[in-house]
PDB file of C-alpha atoms in Angstrom:
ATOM      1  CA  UNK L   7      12.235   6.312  -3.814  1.00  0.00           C
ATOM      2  CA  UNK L   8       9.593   8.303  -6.257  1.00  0.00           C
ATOM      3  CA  UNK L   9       7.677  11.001  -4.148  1.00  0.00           C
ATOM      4  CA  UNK L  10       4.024  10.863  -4.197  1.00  0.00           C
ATOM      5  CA  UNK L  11       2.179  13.686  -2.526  1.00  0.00           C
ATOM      6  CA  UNK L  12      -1.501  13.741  -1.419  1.00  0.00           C
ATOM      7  CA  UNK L  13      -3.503  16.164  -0.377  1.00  0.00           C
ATOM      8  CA  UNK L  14      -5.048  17.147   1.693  1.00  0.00           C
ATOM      9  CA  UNK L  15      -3.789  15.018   4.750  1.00  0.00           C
ATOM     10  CA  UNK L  16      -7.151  15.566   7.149  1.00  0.00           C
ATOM     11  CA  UNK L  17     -10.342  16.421   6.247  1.00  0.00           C
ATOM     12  CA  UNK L  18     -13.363  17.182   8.230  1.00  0.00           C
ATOM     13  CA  UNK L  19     -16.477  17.764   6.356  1.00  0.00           C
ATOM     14  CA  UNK L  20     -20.333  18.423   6.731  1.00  0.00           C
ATOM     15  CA  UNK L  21     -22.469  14.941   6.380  1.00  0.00           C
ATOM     16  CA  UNK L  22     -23.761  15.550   2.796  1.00  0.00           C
ATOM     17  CA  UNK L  23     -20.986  17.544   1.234  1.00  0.00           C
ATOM     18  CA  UNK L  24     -18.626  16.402  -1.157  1.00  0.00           C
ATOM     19  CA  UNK L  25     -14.815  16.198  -0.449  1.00  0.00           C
ATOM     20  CA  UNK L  26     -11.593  16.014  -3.198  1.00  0.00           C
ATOM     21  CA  UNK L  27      -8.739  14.561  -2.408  1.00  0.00           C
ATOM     22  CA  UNK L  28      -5.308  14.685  -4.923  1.00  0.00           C
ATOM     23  CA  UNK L  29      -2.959  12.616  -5.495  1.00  0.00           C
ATOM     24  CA  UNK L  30       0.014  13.769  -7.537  1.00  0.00           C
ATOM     25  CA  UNK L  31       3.183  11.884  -8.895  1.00  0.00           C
ATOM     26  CA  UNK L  32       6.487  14.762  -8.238  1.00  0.00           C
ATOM     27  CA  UNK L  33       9.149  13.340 -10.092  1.00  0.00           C
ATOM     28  CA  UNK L  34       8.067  10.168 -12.112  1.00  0.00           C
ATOM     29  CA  UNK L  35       5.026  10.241 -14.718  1.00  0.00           C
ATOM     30  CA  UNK L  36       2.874   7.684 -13.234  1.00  0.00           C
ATOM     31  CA  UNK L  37       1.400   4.770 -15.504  1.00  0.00           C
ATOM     32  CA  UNK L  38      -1.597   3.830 -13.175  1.00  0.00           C
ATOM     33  CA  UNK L  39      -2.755   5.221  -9.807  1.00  0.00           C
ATOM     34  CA  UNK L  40      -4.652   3.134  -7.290  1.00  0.00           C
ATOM     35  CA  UNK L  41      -6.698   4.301  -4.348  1.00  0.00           C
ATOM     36  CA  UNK L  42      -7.277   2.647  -1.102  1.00  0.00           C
ATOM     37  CA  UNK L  43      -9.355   2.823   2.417  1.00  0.00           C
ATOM     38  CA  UNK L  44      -7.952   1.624   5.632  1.00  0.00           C
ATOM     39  CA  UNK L  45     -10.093   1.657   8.697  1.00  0.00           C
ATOM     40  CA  UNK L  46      -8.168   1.563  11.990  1.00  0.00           C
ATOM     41  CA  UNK L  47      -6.150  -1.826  12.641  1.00  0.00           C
ATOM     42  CA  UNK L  48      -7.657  -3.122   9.298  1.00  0.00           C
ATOM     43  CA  UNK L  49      -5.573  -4.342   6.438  1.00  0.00           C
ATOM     44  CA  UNK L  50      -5.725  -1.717   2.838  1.00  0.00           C
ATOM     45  CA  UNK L  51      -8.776  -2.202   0.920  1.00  0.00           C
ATOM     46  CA  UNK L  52      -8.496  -1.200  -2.807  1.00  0.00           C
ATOM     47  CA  UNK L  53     -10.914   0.443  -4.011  1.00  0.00           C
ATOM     48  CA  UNK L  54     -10.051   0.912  -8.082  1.00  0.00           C
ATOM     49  CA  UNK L  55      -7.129   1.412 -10.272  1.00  0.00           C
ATOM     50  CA  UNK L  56      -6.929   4.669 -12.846  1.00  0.00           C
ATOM     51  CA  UNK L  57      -5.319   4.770 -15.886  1.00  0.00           C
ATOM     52  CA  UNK L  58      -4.215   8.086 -17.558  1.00  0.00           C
ATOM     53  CA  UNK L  59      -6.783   9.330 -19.746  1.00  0.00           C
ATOM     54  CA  UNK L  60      -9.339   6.046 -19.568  1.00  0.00           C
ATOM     55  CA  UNK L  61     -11.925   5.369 -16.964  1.00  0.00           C
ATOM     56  CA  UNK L  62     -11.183   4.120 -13.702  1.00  0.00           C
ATOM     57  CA  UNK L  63     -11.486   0.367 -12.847  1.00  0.00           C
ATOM     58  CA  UNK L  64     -13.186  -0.260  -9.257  1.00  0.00           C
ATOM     59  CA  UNK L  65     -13.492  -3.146  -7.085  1.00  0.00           C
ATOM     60  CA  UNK L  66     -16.346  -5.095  -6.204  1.00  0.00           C
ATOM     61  CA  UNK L  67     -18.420  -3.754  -3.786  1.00  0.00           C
ATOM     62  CA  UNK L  68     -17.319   0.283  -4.346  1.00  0.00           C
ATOM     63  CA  UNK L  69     -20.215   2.360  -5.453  1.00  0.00           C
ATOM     64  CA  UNK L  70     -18.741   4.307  -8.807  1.00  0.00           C
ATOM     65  CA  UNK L  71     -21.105   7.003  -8.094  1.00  0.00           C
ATOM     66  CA  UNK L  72     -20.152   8.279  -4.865  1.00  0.00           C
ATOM     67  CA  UNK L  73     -16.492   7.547  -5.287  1.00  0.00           C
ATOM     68  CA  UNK L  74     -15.140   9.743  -8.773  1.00  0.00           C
ATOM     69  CA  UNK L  75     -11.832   9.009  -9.634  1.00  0.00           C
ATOM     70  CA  UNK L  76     -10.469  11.532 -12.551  1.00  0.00           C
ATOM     71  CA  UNK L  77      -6.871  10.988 -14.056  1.00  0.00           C
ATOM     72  CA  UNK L  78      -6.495  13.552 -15.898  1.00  0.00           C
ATOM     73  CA  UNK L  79      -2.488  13.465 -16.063  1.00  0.00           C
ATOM     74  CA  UNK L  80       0.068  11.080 -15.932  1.00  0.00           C
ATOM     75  CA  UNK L  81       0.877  12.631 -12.364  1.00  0.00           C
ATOM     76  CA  UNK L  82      -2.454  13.732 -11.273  1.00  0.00           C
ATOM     77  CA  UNK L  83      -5.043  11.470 -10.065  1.00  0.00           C
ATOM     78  CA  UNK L  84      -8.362  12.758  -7.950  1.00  0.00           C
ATOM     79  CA  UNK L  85     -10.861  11.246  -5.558  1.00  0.00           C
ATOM     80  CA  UNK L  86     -13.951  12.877  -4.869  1.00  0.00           C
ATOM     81  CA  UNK L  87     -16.236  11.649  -2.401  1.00  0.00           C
ATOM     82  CA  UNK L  88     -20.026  12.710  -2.746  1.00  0.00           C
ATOM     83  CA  UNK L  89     -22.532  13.266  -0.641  1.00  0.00           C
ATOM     84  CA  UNK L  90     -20.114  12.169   2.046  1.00  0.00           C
ATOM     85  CA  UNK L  91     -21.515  10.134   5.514  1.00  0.00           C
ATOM     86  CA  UNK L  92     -20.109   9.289   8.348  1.00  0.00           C
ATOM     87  CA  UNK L  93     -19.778   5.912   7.303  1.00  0.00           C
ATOM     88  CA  UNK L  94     -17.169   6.782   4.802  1.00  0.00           C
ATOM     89  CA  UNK L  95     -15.307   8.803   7.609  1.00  0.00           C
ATOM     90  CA  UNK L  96     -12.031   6.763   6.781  1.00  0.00           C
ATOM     91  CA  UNK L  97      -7.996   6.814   6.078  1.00  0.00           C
ATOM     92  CA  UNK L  98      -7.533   7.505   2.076  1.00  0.00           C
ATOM     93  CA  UNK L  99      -4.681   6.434   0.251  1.00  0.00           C
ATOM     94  CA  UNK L 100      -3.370   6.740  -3.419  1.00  0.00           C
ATOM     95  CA  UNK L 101      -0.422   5.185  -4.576  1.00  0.00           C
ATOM     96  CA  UNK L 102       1.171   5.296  -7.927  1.00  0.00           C
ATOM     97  CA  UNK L 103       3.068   3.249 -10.188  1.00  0.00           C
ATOM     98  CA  UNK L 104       5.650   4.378 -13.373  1.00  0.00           C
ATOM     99  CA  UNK L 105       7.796   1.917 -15.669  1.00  0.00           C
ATOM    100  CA  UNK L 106       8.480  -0.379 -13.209  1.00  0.00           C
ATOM    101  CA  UNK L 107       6.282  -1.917 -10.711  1.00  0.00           C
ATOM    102  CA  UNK L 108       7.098  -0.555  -7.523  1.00  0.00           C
ATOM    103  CA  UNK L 109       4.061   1.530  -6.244  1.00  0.00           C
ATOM    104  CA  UNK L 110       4.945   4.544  -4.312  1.00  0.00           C
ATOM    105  CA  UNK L 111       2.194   5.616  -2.013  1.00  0.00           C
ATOM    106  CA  UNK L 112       0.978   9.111  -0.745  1.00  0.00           C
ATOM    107  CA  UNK L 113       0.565  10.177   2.856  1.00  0.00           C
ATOM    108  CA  UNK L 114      -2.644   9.054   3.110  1.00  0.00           C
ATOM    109  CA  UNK L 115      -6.416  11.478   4.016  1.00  0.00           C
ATOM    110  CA  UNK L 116      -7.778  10.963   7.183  1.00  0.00           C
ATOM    111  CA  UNK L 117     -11.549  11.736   6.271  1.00  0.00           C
ATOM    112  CA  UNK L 118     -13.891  12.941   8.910  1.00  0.00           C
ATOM    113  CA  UNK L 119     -17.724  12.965   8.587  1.00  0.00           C
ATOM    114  CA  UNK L 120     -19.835  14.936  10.850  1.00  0.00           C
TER     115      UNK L 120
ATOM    116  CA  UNK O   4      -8.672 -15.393  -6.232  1.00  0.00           C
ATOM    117  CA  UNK O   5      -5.077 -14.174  -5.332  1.00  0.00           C
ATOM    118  CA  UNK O   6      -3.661 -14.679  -1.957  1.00  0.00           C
ATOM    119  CA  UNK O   7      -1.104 -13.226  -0.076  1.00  0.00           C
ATOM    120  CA  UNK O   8      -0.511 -14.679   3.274  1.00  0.00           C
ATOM    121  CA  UNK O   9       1.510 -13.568   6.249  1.00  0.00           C
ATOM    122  CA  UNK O  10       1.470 -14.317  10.097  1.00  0.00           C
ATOM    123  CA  UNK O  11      -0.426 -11.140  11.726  1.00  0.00           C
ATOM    124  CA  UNK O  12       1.619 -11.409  14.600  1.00  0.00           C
ATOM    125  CA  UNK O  13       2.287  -9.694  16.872  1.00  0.00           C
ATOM    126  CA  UNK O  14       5.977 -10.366  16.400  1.00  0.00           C
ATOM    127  CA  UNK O  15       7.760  -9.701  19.356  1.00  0.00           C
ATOM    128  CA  UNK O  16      11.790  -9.478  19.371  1.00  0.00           C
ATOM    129  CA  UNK O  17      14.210  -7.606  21.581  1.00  0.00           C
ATOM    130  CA  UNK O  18      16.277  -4.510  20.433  1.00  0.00           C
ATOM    131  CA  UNK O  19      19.534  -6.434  18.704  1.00  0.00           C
ATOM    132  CA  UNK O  20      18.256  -9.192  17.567  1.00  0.00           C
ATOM    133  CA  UNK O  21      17.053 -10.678  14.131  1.00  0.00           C
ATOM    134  CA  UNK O  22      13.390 -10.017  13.110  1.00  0.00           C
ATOM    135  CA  UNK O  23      11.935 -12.754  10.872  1.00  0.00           C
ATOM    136  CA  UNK O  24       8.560 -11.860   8.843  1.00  0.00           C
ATOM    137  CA  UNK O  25       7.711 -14.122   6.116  1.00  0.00           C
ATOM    138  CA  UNK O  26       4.718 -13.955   2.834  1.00  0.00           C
ATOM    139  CA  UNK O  27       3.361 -16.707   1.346  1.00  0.00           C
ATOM    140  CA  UNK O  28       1.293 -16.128  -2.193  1.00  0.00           C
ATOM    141  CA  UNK O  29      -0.870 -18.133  -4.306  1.00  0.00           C
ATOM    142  CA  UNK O  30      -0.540 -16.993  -7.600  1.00  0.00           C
ATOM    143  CA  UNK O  31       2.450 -18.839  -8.996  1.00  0.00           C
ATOM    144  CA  UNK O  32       2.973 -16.582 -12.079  1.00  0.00           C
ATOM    145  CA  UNK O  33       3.685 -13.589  -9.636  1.00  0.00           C
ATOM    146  CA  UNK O  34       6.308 -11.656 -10.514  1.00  0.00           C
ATOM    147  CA  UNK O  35       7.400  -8.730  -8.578  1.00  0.00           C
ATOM    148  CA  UNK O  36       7.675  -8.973  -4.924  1.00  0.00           C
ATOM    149  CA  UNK O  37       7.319  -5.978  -2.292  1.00  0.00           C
ATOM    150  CA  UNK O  38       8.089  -5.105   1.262  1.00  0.00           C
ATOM    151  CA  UNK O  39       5.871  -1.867   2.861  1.00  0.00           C
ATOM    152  CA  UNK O  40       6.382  -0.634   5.751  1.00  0.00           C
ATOM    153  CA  UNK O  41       3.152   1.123   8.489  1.00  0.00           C
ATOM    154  CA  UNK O  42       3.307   3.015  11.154  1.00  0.00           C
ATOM    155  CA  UNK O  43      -0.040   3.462  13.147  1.00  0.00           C
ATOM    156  CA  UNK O  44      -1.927   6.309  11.289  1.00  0.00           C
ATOM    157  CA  UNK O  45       0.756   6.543   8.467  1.00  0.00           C
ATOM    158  CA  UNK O  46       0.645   5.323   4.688  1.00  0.00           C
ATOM    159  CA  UNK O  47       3.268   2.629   3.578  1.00  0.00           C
ATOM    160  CA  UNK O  48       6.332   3.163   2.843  1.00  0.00           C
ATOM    161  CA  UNK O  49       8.434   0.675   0.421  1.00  0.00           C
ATOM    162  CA  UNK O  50      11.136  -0.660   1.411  1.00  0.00           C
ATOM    163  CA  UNK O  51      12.386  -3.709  -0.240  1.00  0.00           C
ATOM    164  CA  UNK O  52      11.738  -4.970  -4.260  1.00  0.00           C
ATOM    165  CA  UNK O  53      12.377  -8.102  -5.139  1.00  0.00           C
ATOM    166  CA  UNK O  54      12.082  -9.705  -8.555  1.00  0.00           C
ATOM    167  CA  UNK O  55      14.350 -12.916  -9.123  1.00  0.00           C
ATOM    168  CA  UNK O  56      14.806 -15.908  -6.903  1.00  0.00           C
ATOM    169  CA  UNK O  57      17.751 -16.078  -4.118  1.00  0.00           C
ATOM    170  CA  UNK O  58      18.492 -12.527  -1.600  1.00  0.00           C
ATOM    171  CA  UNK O  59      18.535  -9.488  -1.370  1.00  0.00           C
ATOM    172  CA  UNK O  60      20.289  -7.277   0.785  1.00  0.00           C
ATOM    173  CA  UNK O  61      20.037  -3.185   1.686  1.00  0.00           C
ATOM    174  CA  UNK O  62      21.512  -2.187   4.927  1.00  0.00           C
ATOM    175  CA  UNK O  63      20.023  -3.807   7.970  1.00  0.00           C
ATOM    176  CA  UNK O  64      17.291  -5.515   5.470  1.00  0.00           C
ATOM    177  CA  UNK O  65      17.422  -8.066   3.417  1.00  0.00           C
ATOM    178  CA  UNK O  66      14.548 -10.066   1.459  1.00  0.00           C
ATOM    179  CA  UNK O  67      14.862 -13.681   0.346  1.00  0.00           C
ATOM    180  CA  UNK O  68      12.473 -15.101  -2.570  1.00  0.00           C
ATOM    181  CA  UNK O  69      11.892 -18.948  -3.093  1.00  0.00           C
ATOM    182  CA  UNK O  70       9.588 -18.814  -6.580  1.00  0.00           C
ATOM    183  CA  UNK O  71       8.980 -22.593  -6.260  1.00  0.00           C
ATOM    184  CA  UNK O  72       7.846 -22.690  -2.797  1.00  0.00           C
ATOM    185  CA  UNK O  73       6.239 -19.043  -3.615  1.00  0.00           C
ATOM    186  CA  UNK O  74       7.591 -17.760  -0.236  1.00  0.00           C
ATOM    187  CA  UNK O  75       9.106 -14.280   0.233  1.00  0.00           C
ATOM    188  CA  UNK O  76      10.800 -13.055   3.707  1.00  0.00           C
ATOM    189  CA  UNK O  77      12.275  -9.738   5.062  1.00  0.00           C
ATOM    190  CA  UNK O  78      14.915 -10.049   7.907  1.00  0.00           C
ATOM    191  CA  UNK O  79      15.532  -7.013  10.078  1.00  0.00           C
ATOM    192  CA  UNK O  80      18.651  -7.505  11.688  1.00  0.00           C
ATOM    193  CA  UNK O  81      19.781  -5.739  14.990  1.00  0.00           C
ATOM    194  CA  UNK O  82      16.340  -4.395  15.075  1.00  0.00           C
ATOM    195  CA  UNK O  83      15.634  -1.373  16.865  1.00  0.00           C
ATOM    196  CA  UNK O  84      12.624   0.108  18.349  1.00  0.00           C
ATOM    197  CA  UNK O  85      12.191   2.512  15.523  1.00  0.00           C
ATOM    198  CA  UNK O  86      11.412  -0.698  13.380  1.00  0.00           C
ATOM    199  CA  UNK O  87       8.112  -1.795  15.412  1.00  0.00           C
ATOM    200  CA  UNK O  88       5.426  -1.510  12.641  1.00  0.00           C
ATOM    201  CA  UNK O  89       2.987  -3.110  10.486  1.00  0.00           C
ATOM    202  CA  UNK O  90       5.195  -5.136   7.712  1.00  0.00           C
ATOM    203  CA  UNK O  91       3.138  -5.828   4.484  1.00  0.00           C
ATOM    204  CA  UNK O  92       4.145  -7.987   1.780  1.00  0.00           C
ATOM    205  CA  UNK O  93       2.650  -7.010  -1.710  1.00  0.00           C
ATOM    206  CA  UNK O  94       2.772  -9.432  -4.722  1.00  0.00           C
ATOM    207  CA  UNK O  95       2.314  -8.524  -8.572  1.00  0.00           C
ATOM    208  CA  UNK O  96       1.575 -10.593 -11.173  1.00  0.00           C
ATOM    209  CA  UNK O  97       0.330  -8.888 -14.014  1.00  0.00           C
ATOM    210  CA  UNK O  98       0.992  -6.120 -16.777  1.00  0.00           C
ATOM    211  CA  UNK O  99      -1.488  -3.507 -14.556  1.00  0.00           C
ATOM    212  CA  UNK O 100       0.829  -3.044 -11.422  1.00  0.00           C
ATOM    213  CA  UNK O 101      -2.040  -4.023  -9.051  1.00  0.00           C
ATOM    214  CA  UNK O 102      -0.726  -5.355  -5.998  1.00  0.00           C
ATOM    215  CA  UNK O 103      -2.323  -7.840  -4.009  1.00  0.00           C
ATOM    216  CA  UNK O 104      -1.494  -7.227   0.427  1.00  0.00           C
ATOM    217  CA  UNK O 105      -1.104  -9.366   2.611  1.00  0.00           C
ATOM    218  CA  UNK O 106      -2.830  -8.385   6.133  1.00  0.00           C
ATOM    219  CA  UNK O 107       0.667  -7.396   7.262  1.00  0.00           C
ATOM    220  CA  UNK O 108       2.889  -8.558  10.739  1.00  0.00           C
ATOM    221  CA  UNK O 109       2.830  -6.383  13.556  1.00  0.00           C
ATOM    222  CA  UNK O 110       6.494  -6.123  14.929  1.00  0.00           C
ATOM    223  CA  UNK O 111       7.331  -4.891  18.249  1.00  0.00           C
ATOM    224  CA  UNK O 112      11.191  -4.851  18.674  1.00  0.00           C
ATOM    225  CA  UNK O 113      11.403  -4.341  23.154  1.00  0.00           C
ATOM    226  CA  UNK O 114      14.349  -1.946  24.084  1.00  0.00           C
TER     227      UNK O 114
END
C-alpha cells in the first residue's frame, strides 16, 4: 500500500505552547487528507478533512481556532495545535487519500500536555 | 446520519481456527468498503478494499459484501496470535473520500 509518514510520532509539550504535527503523502499525490484523535480504547474521532490548496472542513464540535490545518501540497498536510492543554493530550492521526478511495493512514502523534 | 455498525467484541477464537467479524452500514448508496487493522497504541493499517458485491480473497483474508443487505465481513482463517487486534470496518459513500468507522471488534486469537 501508499506510504504515509507523520511526524513527529510523540510529543511532549509545555501547557500553553503550540505543537505541529506533519503529515506527508511519499509516493502518491494525495487528493484530500483527514485528521483524527483517538483517546485510549476509544473508537477514531475525525476531526476535519483538507483539501489541497482550499480551507479545511472540520467536524462539529472541533474548535477551528486551536486546531490549524494547512495543506499546502498535494502530499503535505499540517496540524498545529495552539495554546495546547492537557485536555488535548491525545493520539493524532492523518490519513490520506489519492485517485482512488482507499485512505492510507500515518503512524499516528501521541501528544503529551504538561 | 451515517452508520457503521460492528459487534465490539471481544472476539475470542483459538490459534487455527476461522475468525468471523462482520459491518453493517446504513447508508445504502455506499460505495467503497474497507477493512483497517489496530494494534493497541498503533494507527490503522488497511488491509482489505472492497467495491462490488460477492468475495474477496488475499491470502489468509478474505472480505464478502452483500449491497442489498448492506453487510460487509472479513474472515481470518487459521488465525494466529499475531492477528489479535482492533478490526475496523470503514464505509464511503461519496465523491470526498470521507470514511465513516465503525467502533471496531476486538479479536483475541488464544495460542
Amino acid at each position: 500500500g501508499a506510504v504515509v509518514s507523520q511526524h513527529p510520532s510523540r510529543v511532549i509539550c509545555k501547557s500553553g505552547t503550540s505543537v505541529k504535527i506533519e503529515c506527508r503523502s511519499l509516493d502518491f499525490q494525495a487528493t484530500t487528507m483527514f485528521w483524527y484523535r483517538q483517546f485510549p480504547k476509544k473508537s477514531l474521532m475525525l476531526m476535519a478533512t483538507s483539501n489541497e490548496g482550499s480551507k479545511a472542513t472540520y467536524e462539529q464540535g472541533v474548535e477551528k481556532d486551536k486546531f490549524l490545518i494547512n495543506h499546502a501540497s498535494l502530499t503535505l498536510s499540517t496540524l498545529t495545535v495552539t495554546s495546547a492543554h492537557p485536555e488535548d493530550s491525545s493520539f493524532y492521526i492523518c490519513s490520506a487519500s489519492g485517485r482512488e478511495a482507499e485512505a492510507f493512514f500515518g503512524q499516528g502523534t501521541r501528544l503529551t500536555v504538561v | 446520519q451515517k452508520e457503521v455498525e460492528q459487534n465490539s467484541g471481544p472476539l475470542s477464537v483459538p490459534e487455527g481456527a476461522i475468525a468471523s467479524l462482520n459491518c453493517t452500514y446504513s447508508d445504502r448508496g455506499s460505495q467503497s468498503f474497507f477493512w483497517y487493522r489496530q494494534y493497541s497504541g498503533k494507527s490503522p493499517e488497511l488491509i482489505m478494499s472492497i467495491y462490488s458485491n460477492g468475495d474477496k480473497e488475499d491470502g489468509r483474508f478474505t472480505a464478502q459484501l452483500n449491497k442489498a443487505s448492506q453487510y460487509v465481513s472479513l474472515l481470518i482463517r487459521d488465525s494466529q496470535p499475531s492477528d489479535s487486534a482492533t478490526y475496523l470496518c470503514a464505509v464511503n459513500g461519496g465523491s470526498n473520500y470521507k470514511l465513516t468507522f465503525g467502533k471496531g471488534t476486538l479479536l483475541t486469537v488464544n495460542p
